Coordinates of C-alpha atoms in Angstrom, one line a residue:
X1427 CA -25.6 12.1 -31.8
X1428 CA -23.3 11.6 -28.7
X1429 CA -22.2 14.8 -26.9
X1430 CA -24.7 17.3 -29.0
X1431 CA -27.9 19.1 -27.4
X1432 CA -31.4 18.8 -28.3
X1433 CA -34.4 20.7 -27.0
X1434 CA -37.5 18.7 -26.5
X1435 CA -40.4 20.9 -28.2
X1436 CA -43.4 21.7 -26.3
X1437 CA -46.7 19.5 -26.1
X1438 CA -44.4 16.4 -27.6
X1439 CA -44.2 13.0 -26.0
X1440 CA -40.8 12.9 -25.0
X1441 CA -41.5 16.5 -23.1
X1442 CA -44.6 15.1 -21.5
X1443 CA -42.9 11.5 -20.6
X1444 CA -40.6 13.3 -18.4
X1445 CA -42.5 15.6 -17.0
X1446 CA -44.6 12.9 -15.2
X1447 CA -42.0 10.1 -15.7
X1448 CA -45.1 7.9 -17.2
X1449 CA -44.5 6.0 -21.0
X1450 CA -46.8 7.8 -23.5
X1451 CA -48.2 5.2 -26.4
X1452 CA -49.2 7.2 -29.8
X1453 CA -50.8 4.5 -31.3
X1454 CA -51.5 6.8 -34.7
X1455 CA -48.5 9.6 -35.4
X1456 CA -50.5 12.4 -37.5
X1457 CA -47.1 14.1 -39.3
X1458 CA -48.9 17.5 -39.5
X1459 CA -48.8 17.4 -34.8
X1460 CA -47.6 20.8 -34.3
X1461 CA -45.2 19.5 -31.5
X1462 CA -43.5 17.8 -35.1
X1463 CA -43.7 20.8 -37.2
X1464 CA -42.2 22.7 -34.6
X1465 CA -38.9 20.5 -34.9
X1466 CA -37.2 20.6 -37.7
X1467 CA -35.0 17.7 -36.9
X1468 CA -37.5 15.5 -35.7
X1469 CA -39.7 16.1 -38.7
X1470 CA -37.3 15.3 -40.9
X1471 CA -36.0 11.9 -38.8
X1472 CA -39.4 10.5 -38.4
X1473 CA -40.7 11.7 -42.2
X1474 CA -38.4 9.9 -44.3
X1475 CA -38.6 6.7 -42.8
X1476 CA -42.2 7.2 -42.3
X1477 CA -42.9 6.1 -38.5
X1478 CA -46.3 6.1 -38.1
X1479 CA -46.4 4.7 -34.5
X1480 CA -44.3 5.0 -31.2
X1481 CA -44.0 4.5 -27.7
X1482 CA -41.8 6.8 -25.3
X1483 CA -40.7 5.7 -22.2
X1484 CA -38.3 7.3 -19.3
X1485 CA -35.6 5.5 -18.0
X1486 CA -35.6 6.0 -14.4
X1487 CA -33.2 3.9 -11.6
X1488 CA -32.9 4.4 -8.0
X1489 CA -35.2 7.6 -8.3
X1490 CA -32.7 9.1 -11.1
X1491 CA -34.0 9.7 -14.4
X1492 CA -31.3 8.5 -17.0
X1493 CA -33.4 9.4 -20.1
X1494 CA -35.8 8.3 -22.9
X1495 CA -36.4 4.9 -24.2
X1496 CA -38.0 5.1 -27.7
X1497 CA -39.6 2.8 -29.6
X1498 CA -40.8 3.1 -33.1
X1499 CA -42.8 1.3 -36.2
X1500 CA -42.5 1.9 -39.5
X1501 CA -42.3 -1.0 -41.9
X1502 CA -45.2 -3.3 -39.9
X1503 CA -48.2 -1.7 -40.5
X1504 CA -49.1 -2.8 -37.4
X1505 CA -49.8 0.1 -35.0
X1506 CA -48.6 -0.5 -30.8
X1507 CA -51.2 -1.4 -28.5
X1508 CA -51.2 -1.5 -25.2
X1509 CA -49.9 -4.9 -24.3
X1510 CA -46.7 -3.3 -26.3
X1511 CA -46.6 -0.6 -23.7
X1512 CA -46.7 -2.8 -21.3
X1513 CA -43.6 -5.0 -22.7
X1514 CA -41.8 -1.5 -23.3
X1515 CA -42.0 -0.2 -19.9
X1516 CA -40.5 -3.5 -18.7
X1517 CA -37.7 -3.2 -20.6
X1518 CA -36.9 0.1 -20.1
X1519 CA -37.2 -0.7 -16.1
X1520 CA -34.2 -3.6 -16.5
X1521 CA -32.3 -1.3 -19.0
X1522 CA -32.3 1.8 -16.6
X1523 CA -31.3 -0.9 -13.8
X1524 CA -28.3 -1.5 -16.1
X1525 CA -27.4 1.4 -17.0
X1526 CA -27.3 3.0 -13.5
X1527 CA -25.2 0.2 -12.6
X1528 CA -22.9 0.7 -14.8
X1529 CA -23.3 4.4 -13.8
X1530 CA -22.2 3.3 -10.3
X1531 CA -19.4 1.1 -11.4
X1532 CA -17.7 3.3 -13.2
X1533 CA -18.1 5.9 -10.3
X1534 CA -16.8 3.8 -8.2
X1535 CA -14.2 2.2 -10.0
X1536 CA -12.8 6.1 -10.6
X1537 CA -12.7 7.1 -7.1
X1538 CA -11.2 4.2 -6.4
X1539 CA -8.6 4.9 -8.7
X1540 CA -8.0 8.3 -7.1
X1541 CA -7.3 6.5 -3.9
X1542 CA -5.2 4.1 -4.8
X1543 CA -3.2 6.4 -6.1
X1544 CA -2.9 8.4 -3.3
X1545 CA -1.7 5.9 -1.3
X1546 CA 1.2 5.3 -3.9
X1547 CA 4.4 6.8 -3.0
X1548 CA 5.0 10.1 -3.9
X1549 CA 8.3 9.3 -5.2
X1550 CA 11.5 6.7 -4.9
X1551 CA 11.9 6.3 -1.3
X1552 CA 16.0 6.3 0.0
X1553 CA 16.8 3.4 2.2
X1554 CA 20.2 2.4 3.1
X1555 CA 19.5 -1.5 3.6
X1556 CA 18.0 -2.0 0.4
X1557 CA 17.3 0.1 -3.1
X1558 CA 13.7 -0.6 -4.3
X1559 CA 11.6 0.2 -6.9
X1560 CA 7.9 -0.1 -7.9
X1561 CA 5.9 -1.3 -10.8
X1562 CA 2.1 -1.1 -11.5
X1563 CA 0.4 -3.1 -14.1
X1564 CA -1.2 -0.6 -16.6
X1565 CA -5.0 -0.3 -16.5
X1566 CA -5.6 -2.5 -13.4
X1567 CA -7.1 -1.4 -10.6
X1568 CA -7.5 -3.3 -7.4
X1569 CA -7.0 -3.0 -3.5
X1570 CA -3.5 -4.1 -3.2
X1571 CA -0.3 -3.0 -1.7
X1572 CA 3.2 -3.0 -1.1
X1573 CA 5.0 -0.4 1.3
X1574 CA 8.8 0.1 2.4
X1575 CA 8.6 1.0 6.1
X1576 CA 11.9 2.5 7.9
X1577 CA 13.0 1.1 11.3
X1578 CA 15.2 1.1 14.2
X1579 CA 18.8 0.3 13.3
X1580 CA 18.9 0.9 9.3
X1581 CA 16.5 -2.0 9.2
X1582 CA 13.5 -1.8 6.6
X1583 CA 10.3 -3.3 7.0
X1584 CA 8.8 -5.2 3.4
X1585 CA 5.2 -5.4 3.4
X1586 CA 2.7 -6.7 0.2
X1587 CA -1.0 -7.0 0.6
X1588 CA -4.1 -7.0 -0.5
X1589 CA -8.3 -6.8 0.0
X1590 CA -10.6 -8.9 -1.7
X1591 CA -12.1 -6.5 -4.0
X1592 CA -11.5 -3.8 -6.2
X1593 CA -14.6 -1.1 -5.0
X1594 CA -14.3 1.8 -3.4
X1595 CA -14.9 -0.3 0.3
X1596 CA -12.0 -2.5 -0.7
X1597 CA -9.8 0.4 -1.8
X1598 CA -10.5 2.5 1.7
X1599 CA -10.1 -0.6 3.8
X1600 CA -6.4 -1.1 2.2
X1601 CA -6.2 2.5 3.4
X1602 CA -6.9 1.5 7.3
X1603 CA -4.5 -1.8 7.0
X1604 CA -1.7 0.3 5.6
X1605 CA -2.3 3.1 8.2
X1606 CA -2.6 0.2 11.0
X1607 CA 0.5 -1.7 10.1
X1608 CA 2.3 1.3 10.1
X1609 CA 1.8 2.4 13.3
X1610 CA 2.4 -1.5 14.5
X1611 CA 5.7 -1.2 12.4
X1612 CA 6.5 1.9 15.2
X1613 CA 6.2 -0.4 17.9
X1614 CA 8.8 -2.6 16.1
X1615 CA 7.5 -5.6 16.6
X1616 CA 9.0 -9.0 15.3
X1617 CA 6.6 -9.8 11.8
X1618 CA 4.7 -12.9 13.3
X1619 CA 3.8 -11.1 16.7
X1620 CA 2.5 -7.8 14.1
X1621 CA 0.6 -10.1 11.3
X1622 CA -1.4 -11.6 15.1
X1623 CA -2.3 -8.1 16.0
X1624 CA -3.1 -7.1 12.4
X1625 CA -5.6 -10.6 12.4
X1626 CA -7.1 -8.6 15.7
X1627 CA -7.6 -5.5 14.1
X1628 CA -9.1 -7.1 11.1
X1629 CA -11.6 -9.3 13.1
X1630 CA -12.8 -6.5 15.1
X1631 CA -13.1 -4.1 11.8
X1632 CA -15.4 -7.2 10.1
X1633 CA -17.4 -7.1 13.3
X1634 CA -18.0 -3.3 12.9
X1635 CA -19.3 -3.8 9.2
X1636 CA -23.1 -3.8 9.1
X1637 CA -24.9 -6.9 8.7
X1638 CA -26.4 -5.5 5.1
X1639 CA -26.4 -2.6 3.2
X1640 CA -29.3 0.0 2.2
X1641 CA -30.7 -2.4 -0.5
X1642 CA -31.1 -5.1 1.8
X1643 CA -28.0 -7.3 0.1
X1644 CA -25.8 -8.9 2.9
X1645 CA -22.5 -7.2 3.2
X1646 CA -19.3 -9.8 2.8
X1647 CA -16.6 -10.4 5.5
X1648 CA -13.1 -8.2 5.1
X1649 CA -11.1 -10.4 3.4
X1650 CA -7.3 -9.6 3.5
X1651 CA -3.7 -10.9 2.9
X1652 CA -0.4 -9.9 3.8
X1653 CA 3.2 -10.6 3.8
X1654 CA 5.3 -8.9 6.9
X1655 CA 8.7 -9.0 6.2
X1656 CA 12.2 -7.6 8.5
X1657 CA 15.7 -7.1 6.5
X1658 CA 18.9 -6.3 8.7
X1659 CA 21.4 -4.8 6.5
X1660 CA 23.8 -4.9 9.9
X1661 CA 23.2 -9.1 9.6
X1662 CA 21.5 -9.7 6.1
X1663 CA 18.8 -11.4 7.7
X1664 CA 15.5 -11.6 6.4
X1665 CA 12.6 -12.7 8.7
X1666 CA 9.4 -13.1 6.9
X1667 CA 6.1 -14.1 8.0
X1668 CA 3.0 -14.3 6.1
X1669 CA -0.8 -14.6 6.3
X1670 CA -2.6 -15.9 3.7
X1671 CA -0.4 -14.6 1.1
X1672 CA 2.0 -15.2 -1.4
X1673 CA 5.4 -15.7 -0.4
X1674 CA 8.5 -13.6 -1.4
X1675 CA 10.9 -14.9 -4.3
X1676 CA 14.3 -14.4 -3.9
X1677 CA 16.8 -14.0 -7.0
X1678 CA 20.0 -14.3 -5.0
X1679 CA 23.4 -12.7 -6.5
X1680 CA 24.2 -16.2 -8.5
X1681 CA 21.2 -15.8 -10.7
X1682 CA 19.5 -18.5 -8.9
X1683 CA 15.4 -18.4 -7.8
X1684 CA 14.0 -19.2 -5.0
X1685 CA 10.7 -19.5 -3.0
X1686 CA 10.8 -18.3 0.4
X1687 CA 10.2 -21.5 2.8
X1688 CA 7.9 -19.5 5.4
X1689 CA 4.3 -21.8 6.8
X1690 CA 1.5 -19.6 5.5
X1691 CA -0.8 -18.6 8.4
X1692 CA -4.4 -17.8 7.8
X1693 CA -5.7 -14.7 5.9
X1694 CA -6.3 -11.9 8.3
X1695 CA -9.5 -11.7 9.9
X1696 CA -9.9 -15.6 9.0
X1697 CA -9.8 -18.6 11.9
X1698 CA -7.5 -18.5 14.5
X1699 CA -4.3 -16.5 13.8
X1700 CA -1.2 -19.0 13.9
X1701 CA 1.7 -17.3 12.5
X1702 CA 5.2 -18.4 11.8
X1703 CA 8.3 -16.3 10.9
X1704 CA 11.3 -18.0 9.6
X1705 CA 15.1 -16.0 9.3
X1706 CA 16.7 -16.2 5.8
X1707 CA 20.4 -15.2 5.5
X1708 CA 20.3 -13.1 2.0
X1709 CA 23.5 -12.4 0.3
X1710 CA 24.6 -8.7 -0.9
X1711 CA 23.2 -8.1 -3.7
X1712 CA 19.9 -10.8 -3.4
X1713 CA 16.8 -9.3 -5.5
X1714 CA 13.4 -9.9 -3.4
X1715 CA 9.9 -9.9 -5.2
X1716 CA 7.0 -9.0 -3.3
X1717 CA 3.3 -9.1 -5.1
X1718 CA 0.3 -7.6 -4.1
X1719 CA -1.9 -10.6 -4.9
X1720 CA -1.5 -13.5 -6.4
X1721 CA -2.6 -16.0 -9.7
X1722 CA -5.0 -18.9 -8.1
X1723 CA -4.7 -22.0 -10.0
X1724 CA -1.8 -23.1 -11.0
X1725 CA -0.2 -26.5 -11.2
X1726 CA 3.1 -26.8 -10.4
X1727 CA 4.7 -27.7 -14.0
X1728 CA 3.2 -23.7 -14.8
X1729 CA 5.0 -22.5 -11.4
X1730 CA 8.4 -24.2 -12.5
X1731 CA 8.1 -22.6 -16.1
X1732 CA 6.8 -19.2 -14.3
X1733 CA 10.0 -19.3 -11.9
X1734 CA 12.2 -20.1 -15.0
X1735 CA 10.7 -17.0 -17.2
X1736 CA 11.5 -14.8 -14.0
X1737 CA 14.8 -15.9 -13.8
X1738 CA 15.6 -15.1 -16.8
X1739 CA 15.1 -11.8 -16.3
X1740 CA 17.9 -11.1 -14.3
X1741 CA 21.3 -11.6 -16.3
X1742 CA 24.8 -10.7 -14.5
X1743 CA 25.9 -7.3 -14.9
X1744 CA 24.9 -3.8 -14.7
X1745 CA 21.0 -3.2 -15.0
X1746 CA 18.8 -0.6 -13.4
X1747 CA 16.5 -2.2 -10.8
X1748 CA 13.0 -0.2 -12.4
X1749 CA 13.6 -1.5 -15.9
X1750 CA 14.0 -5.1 -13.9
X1751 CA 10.8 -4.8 -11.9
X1752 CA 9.1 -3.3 -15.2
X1753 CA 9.9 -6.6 -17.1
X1754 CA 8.7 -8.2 -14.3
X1755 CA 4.6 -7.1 -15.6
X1756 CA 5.3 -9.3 -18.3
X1757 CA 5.6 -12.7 -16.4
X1758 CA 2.1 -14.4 -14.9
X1759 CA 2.8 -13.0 -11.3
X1760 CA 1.9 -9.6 -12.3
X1761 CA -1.5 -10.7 -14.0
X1762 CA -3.4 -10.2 -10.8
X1763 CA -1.8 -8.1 -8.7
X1764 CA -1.9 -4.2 -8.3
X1765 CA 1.4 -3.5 -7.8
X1766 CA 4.5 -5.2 -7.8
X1767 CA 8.0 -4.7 -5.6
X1768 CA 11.1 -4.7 -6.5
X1769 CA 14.3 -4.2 -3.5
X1770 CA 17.7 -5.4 -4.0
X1771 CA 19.4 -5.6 -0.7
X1772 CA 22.7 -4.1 1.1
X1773 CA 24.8 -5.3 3.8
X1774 CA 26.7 -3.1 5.8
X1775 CA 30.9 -3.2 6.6
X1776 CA 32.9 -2.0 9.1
X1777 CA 32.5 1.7 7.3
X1778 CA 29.3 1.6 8.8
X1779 CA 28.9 -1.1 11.8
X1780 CA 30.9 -1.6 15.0
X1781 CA 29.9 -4.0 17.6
X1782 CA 31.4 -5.4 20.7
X1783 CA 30.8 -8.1 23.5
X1784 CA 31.0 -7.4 27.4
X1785 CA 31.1 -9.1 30.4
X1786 CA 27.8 -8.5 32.7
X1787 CA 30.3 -6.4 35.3
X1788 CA 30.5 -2.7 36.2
X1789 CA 33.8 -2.9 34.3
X1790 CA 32.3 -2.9 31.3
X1791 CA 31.1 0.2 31.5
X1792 CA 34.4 2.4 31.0
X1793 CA 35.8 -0.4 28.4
X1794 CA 32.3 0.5 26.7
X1795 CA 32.6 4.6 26.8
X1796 CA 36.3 3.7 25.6
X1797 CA 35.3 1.5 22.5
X1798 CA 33.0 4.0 21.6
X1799 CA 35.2 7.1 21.8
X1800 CA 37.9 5.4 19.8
X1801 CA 35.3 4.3 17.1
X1802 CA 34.0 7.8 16.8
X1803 CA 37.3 8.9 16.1
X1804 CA 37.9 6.4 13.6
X1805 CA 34.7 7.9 11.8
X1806 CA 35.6 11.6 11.9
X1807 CA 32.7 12.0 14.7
X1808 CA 34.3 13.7 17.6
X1809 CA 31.7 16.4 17.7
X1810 CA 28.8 12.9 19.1
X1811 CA 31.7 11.9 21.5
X1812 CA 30.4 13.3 24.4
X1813 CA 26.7 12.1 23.9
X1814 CA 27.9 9.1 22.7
X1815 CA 29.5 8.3 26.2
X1816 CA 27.0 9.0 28.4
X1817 CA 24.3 7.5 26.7
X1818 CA 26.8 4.4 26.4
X1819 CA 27.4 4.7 30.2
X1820 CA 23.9 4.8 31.5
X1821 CA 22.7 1.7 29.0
X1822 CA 25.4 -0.4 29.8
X1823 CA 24.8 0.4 33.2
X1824 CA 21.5 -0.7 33.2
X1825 CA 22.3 -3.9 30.9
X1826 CA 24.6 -4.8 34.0
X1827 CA 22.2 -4.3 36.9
X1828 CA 19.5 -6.3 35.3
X1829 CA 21.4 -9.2 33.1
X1830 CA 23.7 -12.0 33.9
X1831 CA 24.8 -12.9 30.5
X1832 CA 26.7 -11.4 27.6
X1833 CA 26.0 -7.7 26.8
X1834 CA 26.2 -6.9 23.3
X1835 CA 27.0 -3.0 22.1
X1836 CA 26.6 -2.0 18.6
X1837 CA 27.5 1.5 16.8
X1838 CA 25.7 1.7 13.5
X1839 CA 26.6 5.1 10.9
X1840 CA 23.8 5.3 9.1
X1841 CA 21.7 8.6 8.3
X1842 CA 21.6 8.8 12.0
X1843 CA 24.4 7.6 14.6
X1844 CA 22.4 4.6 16.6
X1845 CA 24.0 3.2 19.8
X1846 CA 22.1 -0.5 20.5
X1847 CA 22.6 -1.9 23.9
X1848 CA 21.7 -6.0 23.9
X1849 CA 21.0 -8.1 27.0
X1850 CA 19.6 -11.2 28.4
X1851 CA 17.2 -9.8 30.3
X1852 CA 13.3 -9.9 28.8
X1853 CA 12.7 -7.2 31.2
X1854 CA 11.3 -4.2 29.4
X1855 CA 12.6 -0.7 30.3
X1856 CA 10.3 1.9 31.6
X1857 CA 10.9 5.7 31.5
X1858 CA 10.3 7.2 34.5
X1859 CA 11.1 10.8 36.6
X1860 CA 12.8 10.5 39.4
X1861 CA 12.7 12.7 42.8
X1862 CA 15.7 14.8 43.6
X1863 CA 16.1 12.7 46.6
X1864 CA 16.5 9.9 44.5
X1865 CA 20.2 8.0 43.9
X1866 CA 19.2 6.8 40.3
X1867 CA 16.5 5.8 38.4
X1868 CA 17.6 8.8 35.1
X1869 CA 19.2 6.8 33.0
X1870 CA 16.3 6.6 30.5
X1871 CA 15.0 9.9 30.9
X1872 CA 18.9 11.4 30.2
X1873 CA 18.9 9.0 27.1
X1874 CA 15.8 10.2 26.0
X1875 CA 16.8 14.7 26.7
X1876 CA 20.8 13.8 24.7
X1877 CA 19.1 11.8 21.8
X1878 CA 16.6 12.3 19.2
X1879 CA 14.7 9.3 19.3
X1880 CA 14.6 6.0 21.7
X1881 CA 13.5 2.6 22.1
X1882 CA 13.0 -1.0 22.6
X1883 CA 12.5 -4.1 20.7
X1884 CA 12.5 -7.8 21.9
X1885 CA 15.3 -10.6 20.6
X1886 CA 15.0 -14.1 20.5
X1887 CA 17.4 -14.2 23.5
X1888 CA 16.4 -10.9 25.4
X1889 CA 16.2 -7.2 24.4
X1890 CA 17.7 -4.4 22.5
X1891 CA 17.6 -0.9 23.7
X1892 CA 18.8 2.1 20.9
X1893 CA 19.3 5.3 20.7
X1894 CA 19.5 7.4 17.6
X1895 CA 21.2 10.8 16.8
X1896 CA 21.6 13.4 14.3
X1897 CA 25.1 13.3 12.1
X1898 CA 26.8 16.7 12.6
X1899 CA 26.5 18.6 8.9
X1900 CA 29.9 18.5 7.2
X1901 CA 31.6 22.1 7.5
X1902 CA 32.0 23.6 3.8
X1903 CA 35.8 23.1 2.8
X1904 CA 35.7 26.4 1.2
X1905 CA 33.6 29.3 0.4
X1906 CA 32.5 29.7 -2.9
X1907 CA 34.1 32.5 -5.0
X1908 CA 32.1 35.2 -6.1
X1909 CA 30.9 35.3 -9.4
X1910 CA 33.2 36.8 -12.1
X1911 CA 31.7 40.1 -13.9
X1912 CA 31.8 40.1 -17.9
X1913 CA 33.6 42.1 -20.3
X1914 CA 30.7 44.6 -19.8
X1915 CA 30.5 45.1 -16.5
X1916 CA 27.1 42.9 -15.6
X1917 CA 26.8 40.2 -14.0

């Protein structure tokens, strides 16, 4: 029976057919053998239904040995021959072939598992632009994704993938996109110019695979999708690009669905990458859904009735966002995906965003320091007023050497305090040390000592150059009274 032990006695067939992993035929069982009497078990089995010939044959797979294949006569009185040997060994060849696929599958299948979820979050991840939350459809594997990436500026980056396949190659290629795009995401690039690089990446990965693998098969192309998306809680603009993938749906505040309107480019690693992004203008409150794969297929009188089911499930008033992405597994879009995601977006107020317009003159840069300082005030953040002001004088300062047109300055009070410094000028900025005997040339490198982090990121109309720093910690109003003893005297 399954999960017991049984010893193989000495001198019998089954012992001797694995010794030498060669089928032994015994065309005439004698029931006195002593390799039978010596069993009880096996005595008993074979007596009472009186086998009085058998063939024993080892299951053996890509050199494993997977065990015994027996076959045995007893109401023919017909004994085996040879040419049933022969017919035996065959099929004990295709079974063991089965088997150890199977074997392999389900090997596969379980570290794939494990990988995927690794690369789950480890828990619900706090952004200030937008509160999401995840699903995963139970007992389905697969190679897909969906990540919530930080940027720049209280801005989040949406992403949903996914490989073709659901293997352990599949699985550990995810691994590499999601690692790639990430470390794109750093260089915060806009999503059409990071799905282009991401097509790179993925053409020269395909070219690394090996043209076939240790059985001789042919190994197939990486095949991957992707959706890159941008949300500005400062603007509550949404710029989406996509390559190969399904598109975003957006349930706005209203209750009303829609399909983001973004020109699919090819899949990654697939033609010539052409990708488009398109800016969508989401109201507070606007519910995105972002699927790891999609269901191929489907006419468009079963889309309409899909999008109908969807929006039904999210009725004005107060509902936790997991239980709505949770009721999401029950609609068609989460029949072939991995992993579904659910965000719900924010917009920022004056609580949180300041921004201001200057003239391209060296005026601007004390009426700069001086809008600054007065916001600080108004946000109880005298402590940053002195950082603020001269990383406010040596941006501006540089957005007036090199630009002729409007400069734009932005305070945003988020987890950090981040100063943005807009221009017209495409001209990137390069940190550099200067000599002593130089005049200037330090207005970078002073940004870079006063703050904790730095950087640059390209507009439709020029640049933006931020700086970030870290709150102050709010002094405790009072210190906490000691503990009162009790009517015994301990603690």
């Amino acid at each position: 029976m399954a999960g017991e032990v049984s010893g193989l006695p000495a001198g019998s067939p089954y012992r001797d057919a694995l010794a030498d992993l060669r089928p032994r035929l015994i065309k005439r069982l004698d029931p006195h053998a002593a390799w039978l009497q010596s069993d009880p078990f096996l005595h008993r089995l074979l007596g009472e239904v009186q086998v009085h010939s058998m063939i024993v044959v080892p299951l053996r797979a890509r050199g494993l040995v997977l065990g015994l294949a027996c076959f045995y006569r007893w109401r023919s009185p017909d004994e085996f021959a040879d040419d049933d040997r022969v017919l035996a060994q065959q099929l004990a060849t295709r079974t063991a072939l089965c088997l150890d696929n199977a074997r392999l599958y389900s090997h596969g299948r379980a570290a794939a598992l494990i990988l995927q979820m690794r690369h789950r979050p480890a828990g619900i991840r706090v952004h200030s632009a937008v509160e999401s939350a995840h699903s995963y459809p139970a007992s389905r594997s697969g190679s897909g994704w969906t990540d919530v990436i930080a940027l720049p500026g209280a801005r989040v980056a949406l992403v949903a993938g996914n490989v073709q396949g659901d293997g352990l190659p599949a699985v550990a290629a995810m691994g590499e996109l999601r690692a790639a795009i990430g470390a794109l995401a750093l260089l915060d690039l806009p999503p059409d110019e990071l799905l282009e690089r991401l097509h790179e990446l993925v053409t020269w990965l395909s070219g690394q695979q090996s043209p076939s693998t240790q059985d001789g098969s042919p190994t197939a192309a990486l095949n991957a999708t992707c959706t890159y998306a941008i949300y500005d809680p400062t603007t509550g603009h949404c710029t989406i690009a996509t390559a190969g993938h399904p598109q975003p749906l957006f349930v706005l505040p209203n209750g009303t669905l829609e399909i983001a309107d973004t020109p699919s480019g090819p899949a990654l690693g697939q033609g010539r990458p052409a990708y488009q992004a398109t800016e969508h203008t989401l109201p507070e409150g606007t519910h995105l859904i972002l699927t790891s794969a999609c269901v191929p297929g489907h006419s468009a009188q079963s889309t309409t009735q899909e999008l109908d089911q969807i929006q039904g499930l999210f009725p004005p008033g107060i509902r936790s966002l997991q239980a709505s992405c949770d009721s999401l597994l029950g609609t068609p879009i989460a029949q072939n995906c991995a992993v579904l995601l659910l965000v719900k977006t924010r917009v920022f107020g004056p609580d949180r965003l300041a921004s201001w317009t200057l003239q391209p003159s060296p005026e601007s840069v004390a009426q700069a320091r001086k809008y600054a300082t007065a916001q600080l005030a108004a946000w109880n953040l005298e402590d940053l007023t002195f950082t603020t002001e001269l990383v406010v004088s040596e941006l501006v300062t540089n957005a007036v050497r090199y630009s002729d047109g409007p400069i734009g300055l932005r305070l945003i009070r988020d987890r950090t305090l981040t100063c943005e410094v807009s221009d017209t000028s495409s001209t990137a900025p390069q940190l550099r040390r200067a000599d002593d005997s130089d005049e200037g040339g330090r207005g970078l490198f002073i940004t870079g000592e006063v703050t904790q982090h730095w950087g640059t990121r390209p507009t439709g109309r020029g640049k933006i150059i931020w700086a970030e720093q870290t709150l102050p910690q709010p002094a405790p109003s009072q210190a906490p009274a000691p503990p009162r003893p009790n009517s015994d005297g301990g603690p």
